[in-house]
């Protein structure tokens, strides 16, 4: 089975902190994605990566950055956390031509206070 | 501007009846459509997909219909079961400049199947 693992289920951080969300997949997938899920807004794409060191902005990249130094690991970075970044963060991975069949992690519930 | 729209936030259906979840899209460049299912406190899981060159795809109790001229797709669940109660997300893909693809989701519809 494909496994996408996010490092934390729950995180509480203070405003202004630098926050790292880590995601690891074990199926040698080329593509990795970071989404956030908010009530009434669905899943919105923050960033995605189709190869090591390659990244593309999604629909809401402001306030975030990403890092992909190894194929299996994709990190989301909140440079200076703000309360409006309180959300459920979901990581996903897929094959290069997986035609949207992405596998998701269990999610990280981040609260910024 | 929202490119994938699910206009019904919620839907309640009796067990054994048909559930129909609807989705509209605006981007004519979308070439593949998918449905994902999400339980609380879990990540979404892939359910069923359809290529833009087809109008129907069936997998057990789940059937997806695509009407390209209307830019509309629907997911039919027959018969509905209590375990189907979840949030269903419609999604669509476009090819990126790098030759990979981007996956865009709707806001989701919460389905409740009543025993």
Tab-separated table of C-alpha atoms in Angstrom:
chain	number	residue	atom	x	y	z
A	1	UNK	CA	0.000	0.000	0.000
A	2	UNK	CA	1.066	3.527	-0.741
A	3	UNK	CA	1.843	5.407	2.388
A	4	UNK	CA	1.996	9.159	2.782
A	5	UNK	CA	3.025	10.152	6.267
A	6	UNK	CA	2.768	13.601	7.778
A	7	UNK	CA	5.010	14.202	10.750
A	8	UNK	CA	2.344	15.552	13.122
A	9	UNK	CA	-1.404	15.123	13.512
A	10	UNK	CA	-1.788	18.234	15.665
A	11	UNK	CA	0.401	21.304	16.091
A	12	UNK	CA	-0.027	24.481	18.095
A	13	UNK	CA	2.306	27.366	17.256
A	14	UNK	CA	2.582	31.004	18.209
A	15	UNK	CA	2.145	33.930	15.847
A	16	UNK	CA	5.446	34.806	14.195
A	17	UNK	CA	7.028	31.381	14.626
A	18	UNK	CA	8.621	29.566	11.701
A	19	UNK	CA	6.747	26.317	11.195
A	20	UNK	CA	7.829	23.209	9.318
A	21	UNK	CA	5.337	20.590	8.152
A	22	UNK	CA	6.968	17.422	6.911
A	23	UNK	CA	5.621	14.835	4.499
A	24	UNK	CA	7.181	11.546	3.409
A	25	UNK	CA	5.929	9.081	0.796
A	26	UNK	CA	7.217	5.575	0.231
A	27	UNK	CA	6.108	4.820	-3.353
A	28	UNK	CA	8.742	6.671	-5.359
A	29	UNK	CA	6.128	9.117	-6.675
A	30	UNK	CA	7.369	12.048	-8.722
A	31	UNK	CA	4.588	14.480	-7.765
A	32	UNK	CA	3.931	15.822	-4.302
A	33	UNK	CA	1.354	18.377	-3.220
A	34	UNK	CA	0.421	20.522	-0.244
A	35	UNK	CA	-3.220	21.521	0.257
A	36	UNK	CA	-5.090	23.233	3.013
A	37	UNK	CA	-8.672	22.426	3.883
A	38	UNK	CA	-10.951	25.025	5.435
A	39	UNK	CA	-14.700	24.827	6.143
A	40	UNK	CA	-16.698	26.038	3.178
A	41	UNK	CA	-13.584	26.419	1.022
A	42	UNK	CA	-12.701	22.805	0.246
A	43	UNK	CA	-9.135	21.815	-0.637
A	44	UNK	CA	-6.934	24.574	-1.978
A	45	UNK	CA	-3.549	23.913	-3.513
A	46	UNK	CA	-0.637	25.737	-1.890
A	47	UNK	CA	2.376	24.327	-3.752
A	48	UNK	CA	3.292	21.248	-5.688
A	49	UNK	CA	6.484	19.621	-6.862
A	50	UNK	CA	7.007	17.338	-9.841
A	51	UNK	CA	10.672	16.559	-9.201
A	52	UNK	CA	13.442	17.057	-6.675
A	53	UNK	CA	14.207	20.753	-6.226
A	54	UNK	CA	11.354	21.640	-8.593
A	55	UNK	CA	8.256	23.425	-7.373
A	56	UNK	CA	5.272	25.298	-8.702
A	57	UNK	CA	2.913	27.674	-6.975
A	58	UNK	CA	-0.643	26.602	-6.488
A	59	UNK	CA	-3.641	28.824	-5.897
A	60	UNK	CA	-2.685	30.219	-2.469
A	61	UNK	CA	1.131	30.275	-2.074
A	62	UNK	CA	1.349	33.547	-0.165
A	63	UNK	CA	2.945	33.131	3.250
A	64	UNK	CA	4.288	29.659	2.431
A	65	UNK	CA	7.382	28.135	0.923
A	66	UNK	CA	8.359	24.542	0.197
A	67	UNK	CA	11.429	22.386	0.028
A	68	UNK	CA	12.055	19.144	-1.816
A	69	UNK	CA	15.636	18.009	-1.391
A	70	UNK	CA	14.833	14.305	-1.709
A	71	UNK	CA	12.245	12.589	-3.848
A	72	UNK	CA	10.363	11.078	-0.934
A	73	UNK	CA	10.148	14.194	1.235
A	74	UNK	CA	8.226	17.432	0.710
A	75	UNK	CA	8.246	20.121	3.370
A	76	UNK	CA	5.878	23.045	3.784
A	77	UNK	CA	7.285	26.080	5.574
A	78	UNK	CA	5.349	28.881	7.165
A	79	UNK	CA	7.952	31.617	7.371
A	80	UNK	CA	6.113	33.629	10.022
A	81	UNK	CA	2.943	31.924	11.184
A	82	UNK	CA	-0.229	33.972	11.393
A	83	UNK	CA	-3.645	33.171	12.836
A	84	UNK	CA	-5.195	32.998	9.347
A	85	UNK	CA	-2.947	30.030	8.654
A	86	UNK	CA	-4.815	27.970	11.227
A	87	UNK	CA	-6.097	25.104	9.111
A	88	UNK	CA	-5.939	21.418	8.205
A	89	UNK	CA	-2.915	20.786	5.990
A	90	UNK	CA	-2.913	17.796	3.668
A	91	UNK	CA	0.032	16.355	1.790
A	92	UNK	CA	-0.417	14.121	-1.259
A	93	UNK	CA	1.705	12.278	-3.777
A	94	UNK	CA	1.152	10.733	-7.196
A	95	UNK	CA	2.927	9.335	-10.193
A	96	UNK	CA	4.101	11.781	-12.890
A	97	UNK	CA	1.241	10.751	-15.142
A	98	UNK	CA	-1.019	9.471	-12.413
A	99	UNK	CA	-3.931	11.422	-13.900
A	100	UNK	CA	-4.985	12.897	-10.594
A	101	UNK	CA	-4.943	9.662	-8.632
A	102	UNK	CA	-3.207	11.120	-5.634
A	103	UNK	CA	-2.658	9.503	-2.272
A	104	UNK	CA	-3.122	11.676	0.773
A	105	UNK	CA	-1.624	11.730	4.222
A	106	UNK	CA	-3.791	11.856	7.309
A	107	UNK	CA	-3.482	15.610	7.660
A	108	UNK	CA	-1.962	18.023	10.167
A	109	UNK	CA	-4.286	20.232	12.155
A	110	UNK	CA	-2.308	23.437	12.742
A	111	UNK	CA	-3.494	26.033	15.214
A	112	UNK	CA	-1.706	29.378	15.348
A	113	UNK	CA	-2.355	31.333	18.525
B	1	UNK	CA	-12.534	32.314	-9.483
B	2	UNK	CA	-13.642	28.838	-8.615
B	3	UNK	CA	-13.079	26.435	-11.502
B	4	UNK	CA	-14.680	23.351	-9.921
B	5	UNK	CA	-18.013	23.960	-8.246
B	6	UNK	CA	-20.049	21.769	-5.958
B	7	UNK	CA	-23.115	23.837	-5.227
B	8	UNK	CA	-24.691	21.540	-2.665
B	9	UNK	CA	-22.842	21.643	0.668
B	10	UNK	CA	-24.831	18.709	1.991
B	11	UNK	CA	-27.131	15.888	0.946
B	12	UNK	CA	-29.201	13.409	2.971
B	13	UNK	CA	-30.366	10.123	1.508
B	14	UNK	CA	-32.164	7.076	2.889
B	15	UNK	CA	-30.205	3.831	3.026
B	16	UNK	CA	-30.817	1.777	-0.098
B	17	UNK	CA	-31.753	4.762	-2.254
B	18	UNK	CA	-29.646	6.478	-4.906
B	19	UNK	CA	-27.280	9.305	-3.974
B	20	UNK	CA	-26.506	11.810	-6.728
B	21	UNK	CA	-23.710	14.289	-6.171
B	22	UNK	CA	-23.203	17.030	-8.726
B	23	UNK	CA	-20.238	19.033	-9.919
B	24	UNK	CA	-19.798	21.802	-12.490
B	25	UNK	CA	-16.597	23.142	-13.963
B	26	UNK	CA	-15.609	26.169	-15.964
B	27	UNK	CA	-12.160	25.349	-17.369
B	28	UNK	CA	-12.433	23.651	-20.769
B	29	UNK	CA	-8.775	22.572	-20.452
B	30	UNK	CA	-9.617	20.045	-17.750
B	31	UNK	CA	-8.979	16.622	-19.223
B	32	UNK	CA	-9.594	14.216	-16.359
B	33	UNK	CA	-12.145	14.241	-13.571
B	34	UNK	CA	-12.115	12.462	-10.264
B	35	UNK	CA	-14.128	11.948	-7.115
B	36	UNK	CA	-12.509	11.681	-3.705
B	37	UNK	CA	-14.122	10.639	-0.446
B	38	UNK	CA	-13.087	12.006	2.928
B	39	UNK	CA	-13.936	10.824	6.413
B	40	UNK	CA	-13.355	13.137	9.404
B	41	UNK	CA	-9.756	13.202	10.669
B	42	UNK	CA	-8.508	11.318	7.598
B	43	UNK	CA	-7.023	12.355	4.280
B	44	UNK	CA	-9.156	12.093	1.114
B	45	UNK	CA	-9.120	8.790	-0.733
B	46	UNK	CA	-9.555	8.326	-4.461
B	47	UNK	CA	-12.914	6.874	-5.416
B	48	UNK	CA	-13.478	6.931	-9.173
B	49	UNK	CA	-12.370	8.882	-12.239
B	50	UNK	CA	-13.346	9.582	-15.824
B	51	UNK	CA	-11.438	10.782	-18.843
B	52	UNK	CA	-12.818	13.715	-20.788
B	53	UNK	CA	-13.191	11.478	-23.845
B	54	UNK	CA	-15.743	9.290	-22.071
B	55	UNK	CA	-19.212	9.987	-20.752
B	56	UNK	CA	-19.584	7.221	-18.174
B	57	UNK	CA	-17.441	5.127	-15.889
B	58	UNK	CA	-18.736	2.516	-13.499
B	59	UNK	CA	-17.120	0.769	-10.528
B	60	UNK	CA	-19.421	-1.359	-8.440
B	61	UNK	CA	-21.987	0.840	-6.735
B	62	UNK	CA	-20.335	4.009	-8.030
B	63	UNK	CA	-20.912	5.540	-11.463
B	64	UNK	CA	-19.604	8.844	-12.731
B	65	UNK	CA	-21.280	10.607	-15.647
B	66	UNK	CA	-19.682	13.391	-17.662
B	67	UNK	CA	-21.538	15.874	-19.863
B	68	UNK	CA	-18.815	17.907	-21.575
B	69	UNK	CA	-21.158	20.231	-23.411
B	70	UNK	CA	-22.736	21.246	-20.118
B	71	UNK	CA	-19.418	21.108	-18.232
B	72	UNK	CA	-21.123	18.941	-15.661
B	73	UNK	CA	-20.370	15.664	-13.955
B	74	UNK	CA	-22.209	13.628	-11.392
B	75	UNK	CA	-21.507	10.738	-9.062
B	76	UNK	CA	-24.229	8.153	-8.528
B	77	UNK	CA	-24.109	5.768	-5.583
B	78	UNK	CA	-26.565	2.880	-5.767
B	79	UNK	CA	-27.603	1.581	-3.321
B	80	UNK	CA	-26.446	4.044	-0.695
B	81	UNK	CA	-25.105	2.607	2.548
B	82	UNK	CA	-24.489	4.246	5.940
B	83	UNK	CA	-20.736	3.744	5.442
B	84	UNK	CA	-20.942	6.051	2.437
B	85	UNK	CA	-21.538	8.984	4.778
B	86	UNK	CA	-18.566	11.253	4.151
B	87	UNK	CA	-17.547	14.428	2.353
B	88	UNK	CA	-17.189	13.925	-1.397
B	89	UNK	CA	-14.861	16.136	-3.380
B	90	UNK	CA	-15.025	16.586	-7.119
B	91	UNK	CA	-11.634	17.243	-8.720
B	92	UNK	CA	-10.194	17.911	-12.169
B	93	UNK	CA	-6.735	17.904	-13.724
B	94	UNK	CA	-4.904	20.150	-16.154
B	95	UNK	CA	-1.471	19.622	-17.607
B	96	UNK	CA	1.152	22.051	-16.306
B	97	UNK	CA	3.885	23.666	-18.341
B	98	UNK	CA	6.344	21.100	-17.015
B	99	UNK	CA	4.271	18.260	-18.442
B	100	UNK	CA	2.911	17.086	-15.129
B	101	UNK	CA	-0.567	17.957	-13.933
B	102	UNK	CA	-2.328	20.105	-11.393
B	103	UNK	CA	-5.295	18.798	-9.413
B	104	UNK	CA	-8.078	21.272	-8.583
B	105	UNK	CA	-10.798	20.442	-6.054
B	106	UNK	CA	-14.317	21.642	-5.426
B	107	UNK	CA	-15.553	22.640	-1.973
B	108	UNK	CA	-17.080	19.251	-1.242
B	109	UNK	CA	-20.543	17.846	-0.514
B	110	UNK	CA	-21.277	16.183	2.800
B	111	UNK	CA	-23.358	13.063	2.221
B	112	UNK	CA	-25.371	11.598	5.071
B	113	UNK	CA	-26.966	8.201	4.507
B	114	UNK	CA	-29.753	7.618	6.995
B	115	UNK	CA	-30.342	4.020	8.132
